[in-house]
Amino acid sequence: MTDSNTPWWKTATGYQIYPRSFCDSNGDGIGDIPGIVSRLDHLADLGIGFVWLSPVYASPMRDNGYDIADYYAIAPEFGTLDDFDALVAEAAARQIRIVMDLVVNHCSSDHTWFRKACESRDCPEHEYFYWRDPRPDGSPPDDQRACFGGSAWHWVPAIGRYCYCHFGPQQPDLNWHNPALRTEIYNMMNWWLDRGIGGFRMDVIELVGKDIDARHYYEGPDMHRFIQEMHRECLAGRDIVTIGESWSVTPGTALDYCGRDRGELNMVFSFNHIQAAWDPAKGRFGPNLFDLPTHKKILADWQSALAEDGWNSLYLSNHDLPRPVSHYADDGVHRVRSAKMLAAVTYLMKGTPFIFQGEEIGMTNARFERLDQFQDIETLGQFREVMAAGGSVEEFLAGANANARDHARTPVQWTADTWAGFSTSEPWMALNPNYREINVAADRADPDGVFAWYRKLVRLRRALPVVVEGTFEMLLPEHPSVLCYVRTLGPTRLLVLGSYSADPVTLPPAALPEGNWDLLLTNVGDIAHVAIPTSLPPFFAGVWLDVSARKTTPTRQAAESALPS
Ligand code: TEU
Ligand code: CA
């Protein structure tokens, strides 16, 4: 076991819940908080230590909760504050913390602050937002585009000015340069932290320090100053975890956010490995350009950058991303093997794993044939942009089918029953038709299923200090279809190998390090205690322990205790 000085969030595994699509308890077709409570035993069985709960605050749901209208209220469709407190208590009874999503770069245009701001230039709330006068011809101050399409400048006739909206026209950016606004945010954060939550995932925290006149949005000049102030006012001294989402952070800037002496955050969610597979011009709606050597280089750079300070988050999936088996491997004949391989190579690196709901049973992308099947504000907004620029529907649909955020938001498939056990009525979003074959009940009934494999990985993390504390060395960096690395802690070495190929792969015998390698886990049959094969079946994965360490440390026994038969 790791020593007592290791923070809980380094040995724990996280699990992201997108509440709208997780589990519906009252038959309205929308996931809710009591639905989450009803599934906590599933999470406890998986062995996770905390939940990242996507927003449950009051919201008009134009961006499914990432547009908050009241930071102190629970959206009625998700439940009540009492339901939320019950979730925190029931989760704690299972040693699971609830980490909330903090969305404070912007709020909803339905928020009282914005309503007041649009009534008068003189009220204090007016300066909670970024306003600029129109150009002489009445047009927006500049040509900045919004993430979800259209101009980033939203005209408010009653005020005769434009308001800055980085994402959607009903998501006005909060003016973090206003100390009164920051005080409102800190008071709200402390109110939730005092309710016993386990921390915050911070939505696009990279944007809070923006200088809009200089058009410097990402990692702006005041971002670190604000995060450090937030740390002093809200985070310091609390036994919590904080993870900042940043689409611009790099290995070169990561320690500025999460270095141990920075007084800022514990981790960042970076997207270098995600955007490397995106078309530079078309972004997520272009073709999938995934390339394993590029992917490995990025992962290795992040492991190296945070080897001695800071801490990595490890993930392939979240509510904004396609399902990993479909995006990186095979969601057909080798789906189960692919799900296991991707999890092993991703979650045994140095850092904290984040499992996204449904990933633990190998859920796949849906098949959207028509545009009207998409519901995400970004998909629909970017479709309008692409069409206005003369793009083709077919091309956009192909890109959206590969990479739209909607894939992650189809309801979790609990059973093969009507509505997949997600609800007793038609869900808000169509189920993936494969729920009859791919569902929690069926997968958990299989001792060799995806869930059983994830469960073993989570336990391995807790049982073997080398997983949490060991160094990381990427092997075969240039190999086109094999990801292989070794973790080392004193005499203990763990070797992890995965093949991304749909065809058998033969490794040169000298490719792998010397060692008395004893097989701990494999996704192909039960090849117990076999040395590392040089001929790898499609989407093969294996985890080995160097048993020459056995004589000196109880690693093997610890591993076996974590890997129930
Ligand atoms: O996402 C940040 C974000 O910028 C992504 O939406 C990204 O820009 C886009 O998908 C690129 O194609 C966060 C949340 O995770 C997302 O769900 C919200 O919609 C967004 O912020 C606004 O709060
Ligand atoms: Ca419901």
PDB file of N, CA, C and O in Angstrom, residues 522-550:
ATOM      1  N   THR A 522      -4.287 -10.466 -18.626  1.00  0.00           N
ATOM      2  CA  THR A 522      -4.309 -10.388 -20.081  1.00  0.00           C
ATOM      3  C   THR A 522      -5.763 -10.429 -20.555  1.00  0.00           C
ATOM      4  O   THR A 522      -6.633 -10.944 -19.845  1.00  0.00           O
ATOM      5  N   ASN A 523      -6.000  -9.835 -21.714  1.00  0.00           N
ATOM      6  CA  ASN A 523      -7.381  -9.805 -22.249  1.00  0.00           C
ATOM      7  C   ASN A 523      -7.596 -10.902 -23.280  1.00  0.00           C
ATOM      8  O   ASN A 523      -8.592 -10.897 -23.999  1.00  0.00           O
ATOM      9  N   VAL A 524      -6.610 -11.773 -23.419  1.00  0.00           N
ATOM     10  CA  VAL A 524      -6.755 -12.874 -24.384  1.00  0.00           C
ATOM     11  C   VAL A 524      -6.579 -14.193 -23.630  1.00  0.00           C
ATOM     12  O   VAL A 524      -5.457 -14.583 -23.281  1.00  0.00           O
ATOM     13  N   GLY A 525      -7.731 -14.831 -23.310  1.00  0.00           N
ATOM     14  CA  GLY A 525      -7.659 -16.121 -22.607  1.00  0.00           C
ATOM     15  C   GLY A 525      -7.043 -15.914 -21.234  1.00  0.00           C
ATOM     16  O   GLY A 525      -6.955 -14.817 -20.720  1.00  0.00           O
ATOM     17  N   ASP A 526      -6.586 -17.036 -20.659  1.00  0.00           N
ATOM     18  CA  ASP A 526      -5.985 -16.902 -19.329  1.00  0.00           C
ATOM     19  C   ASP A 526      -4.607 -17.522 -19.396  1.00  0.00           C
ATOM     20  O   ASP A 526      -4.363 -18.616 -18.926  1.00  0.00           O
ATOM     21  N   ILE A 527      -3.724 -16.793 -20.055  1.00  0.00           N
ATOM     22  CA  ILE A 527      -2.366 -17.348 -20.244  1.00  0.00           C
ATOM     23  C   ILE A 527      -1.606 -17.055 -18.957  1.00  0.00           C
ATOM     24  O   ILE A 527      -0.947 -16.036 -18.826  1.00  0.00           O
ATOM     25  N   ALA A 528      -1.732 -17.952 -17.998  1.00  0.00           N
ATOM     26  CA  ALA A 528      -1.178 -17.635 -16.673  1.00  0.00           C
ATOM     27  C   ALA A 528       0.339 -17.803 -16.683  1.00  0.00           C
ATOM     28  O   ALA A 528       0.861 -18.760 -17.243  1.00  0.00           O
ATOM     29  N   HIS A 529       0.988 -16.792 -16.129  1.00  0.00           N
ATOM     30  CA  HIS A 529       2.433 -16.900 -15.848  1.00  0.00           C
ATOM     31  C   HIS A 529       3.253 -17.229 -17.076  1.00  0.00           C
ATOM     32  O   HIS A 529       4.180 -18.022 -17.017  1.00  0.00           O
ATOM     33  N   VAL A 530       2.858 -16.614 -18.178  1.00  0.00           N
ATOM     34  CA  VAL A 530       3.644 -16.842 -19.402  1.00  0.00           C
ATOM     35  C   VAL A 530       4.497 -15.604 -19.643  1.00  0.00           C
ATOM     36  O   VAL A 530       4.080 -14.492 -19.375  1.00  0.00           O
ATOM     37  N   ALA A 531       5.680 -15.840 -20.148  1.00  0.00           N
ATOM     38  CA  ALA A 531       6.541 -14.685 -20.462  1.00  0.00           C
ATOM     39  C   ALA A 531       5.867 -13.845 -21.555  1.00  0.00           C
ATOM     40  O   ALA A 531       4.874 -14.258 -22.148  1.00  0.00           O
ATOM     41  N   ILE A 532       6.403 -12.692 -21.812  1.00  0.00           N
ATOM     42  CA  ILE A 532       5.777 -11.778 -22.771  1.00  0.00           C
ATOM     43  C   ILE A 532       5.823 -12.390 -24.169  1.00  0.00           C
ATOM     44  O   ILE A 532       6.900 -12.729 -24.657  1.00  0.00           O
ATOM     45  N   PRO A 533       4.661 -12.546 -24.820  1.00  0.00           N
ATOM     46  CA  PRO A 533       4.667 -13.130 -26.163  1.00  0.00           C
ATOM     47  C   PRO A 533       5.232 -12.134 -27.162  1.00  0.00           C
ATOM     48  O   PRO A 533       5.125 -10.921 -26.978  1.00  0.00           O
ATOM     49  N   THR A 534       5.837 -12.631 -28.203  1.00  0.00           N
ATOM     50  CA  THR A 534       6.291 -11.704 -29.244  1.00  0.00           C
ATOM     51  C   THR A 534       5.269 -11.636 -30.377  1.00  0.00           C
ATOM     52  O   THR A 534       5.302 -10.733 -31.182  1.00  0.00           O
ATOM     53  N   SER A 535       4.329 -12.617 -30.385  1.00  0.00           N
ATOM     54  CA  SER A 535       3.269 -12.533 -31.394  1.00  0.00           C
ATOM     55  C   SER A 535       1.979 -12.132 -30.678  1.00  0.00           C
ATOM     56  O   SER A 535       1.455 -12.895 -29.857  1.00  0.00           O
ATOM     57  N   LEU A 536       1.498 -10.943 -30.969  1.00  0.00           N
ATOM     58  CA  LEU A 536       0.355 -10.374 -30.242  1.00  0.00           C
ATOM     59  C   LEU A 536      -0.918 -10.532 -31.059  1.00  0.00           C
ATOM     60  O   LEU A 536      -0.974 -10.056 -32.189  1.00  0.00           O
ATOM     61  N   PRO A 537      -1.969 -11.146 -30.488  1.00  0.00           N
ATOM     62  CA  PRO A 537      -3.264 -11.194 -31.186  1.00  0.00           C
ATOM     63  C   PRO A 537      -3.836  -9.784 -31.329  1.00  0.00           C
ATOM     64  O   PRO A 537      -3.382  -8.852 -30.647  1.00  0.00           O
ATOM     65  N   PRO A 538      -4.855  -9.612 -32.171  1.00  0.00           N
ATOM     66  CA  PRO A 538      -5.468  -8.281 -32.340  1.00  0.00           C
ATOM     67  C   PRO A 538      -5.935  -7.676 -31.023  1.00  0.00           C
ATOM     68  O   PRO A 538      -6.505  -8.372 -30.187  1.00  0.00           O
ATOM     69  N   PHE A 539      -5.588  -6.399 -30.813  1.00  0.00           N
ATOM     70  CA  PHE A 539      -6.017  -5.640 -29.625  1.00  0.00           C
ATOM     71  C   PHE A 539      -5.632  -6.332 -28.323  1.00  0.00           C
ATOM     72  O   PHE A 539      -6.307  -6.238 -27.318  1.00  0.00           O
ATOM     73  N   PHE A 540      -4.484  -7.036 -28.372  1.00  0.00           N
ATOM     74  CA  PHE A 540      -3.988  -7.738 -27.181  1.00  0.00           C
ATOM     75  C   PHE A 540      -3.592  -6.739 -26.094  1.00  0.00           C
ATOM     76  O   PHE A 540      -3.094  -5.644 -26.390  1.00  0.00           O
ATOM     77  N   ALA A 541      -3.778  -7.154 -24.838  1.00  0.00           N
ATOM     78  CA  ALA A 541      -3.240  -6.358 -23.714  1.00  0.00           C
ATOM     79  C   ALA A 541      -2.680  -7.314 -22.680  1.00  0.00           C
ATOM     80  O   ALA A 541      -3.242  -8.397 -22.455  1.00  0.00           O
ATOM     81  N   GLY A 542      -1.590  -6.905 -22.062  1.00  0.00           N
ATOM     82  CA  GLY A 542      -1.018  -7.724 -20.995  1.00  0.00           C
ATOM     83  C   GLY A 542      -0.330  -6.842 -19.970  1.00  0.00           C
ATOM     84  O   GLY A 542       0.156  -5.757 -20.301  1.00  0.00           O
ATOM     85  N   VAL A 543      -0.355  -7.311 -18.722  1.00  0.00           N
ATOM     86  CA  VAL A 543       0.320  -6.606 -17.622  1.00  0.00           C
ATOM     87  C   VAL A 543       1.180  -7.634 -16.890  1.00  0.00           C
ATOM     88  O   VAL A 543       0.669  -8.693 -16.482  1.00  0.00           O
ATOM     89  N   TRP A 544       2.479  -7.344 -16.771  1.00  0.00           N
ATOM     90  CA  TRP A 544       3.403  -8.291 -16.153  1.00  0.00           C
ATOM     91  C   TRP A 544       4.121  -7.647 -14.965  1.00  0.00           C
ATOM     92  O   TRP A 544       4.366  -6.434 -14.958  1.00  0.00           O
ATOM     93  N   LEU A 545       4.464  -8.511 -14.031  1.00  0.00           N
ATOM     94  CA  LEU A 545       5.254  -8.072 -12.883  1.00  0.00           C
ATOM     95  C   LEU A 545       6.608  -8.770 -12.986  1.00  0.00           C
ATOM     96  O   LEU A 545       6.664  -9.957 -13.315  1.00  0.00           O
ATOM     97  N   ASP A 546       7.674  -8.036 -12.717  1.00  0.00           N
ATOM     98  CA  ASP A 546       8.987  -8.678 -12.763  1.00  0.00           C
ATOM     99  C   ASP A 546       9.173  -9.441 -11.454  1.00  0.00           C
ATOM    100  O   ASP A 546       9.397  -8.848 -10.409  1.00  0.00           O
ATOM    101  N   VAL A 547       9.012 -10.773 -11.554  1.00  0.00           N
ATOM    102  CA  VAL A 547       9.023 -11.562 -10.312  1.00  0.00           C
ATOM    103  C   VAL A 547      10.398 -11.645  -9.677  1.00  0.00           C
ATOM    104  O   VAL A 547      10.538 -12.109  -8.556  1.00  0.00           O
ATOM    105  N   SER A 548      11.398 -11.163 -10.362  1.00  0.00           N
ATOM    106  CA  SER A 548      12.706 -11.142  -9.666  1.00  0.00           C
ATOM    107  C   SER A 548      12.585 -10.227  -8.451  1.00  0.00           C
ATOM    108  O   SER A 548      13.361 -10.295  -7.528  1.00  0.00           O
ATOM    109  N   ALA A 549      11.483  -9.407  -8.469  1.00  0.00           N
ATOM    110  CA  ALA A 549      11.265  -8.536  -7.298  1.00  0.00           C
ATOM    111  C   ALA A 549      10.617  -9.329  -6.171  1.00  0.00           C
ATOM    112  O   ALA A 549      10.581  -8.936  -5.030  1.00  0.00           O
ATOM    113  N   ARG A 550      10.072 -10.518  -6.557  1.00  0.00           N
ATOM    114  CA  ARG A 550       9.256 -11.256  -5.569  1.00  0.00           C
ATOM    115  C   ARG A 550      10.040 -11.528  -4.300  1.00  0.00           C
ATOM    116  O   ARG A 550       9.558 -11.425  -3.192  1.00  0.00           O
TER     117      ARG A 550
END
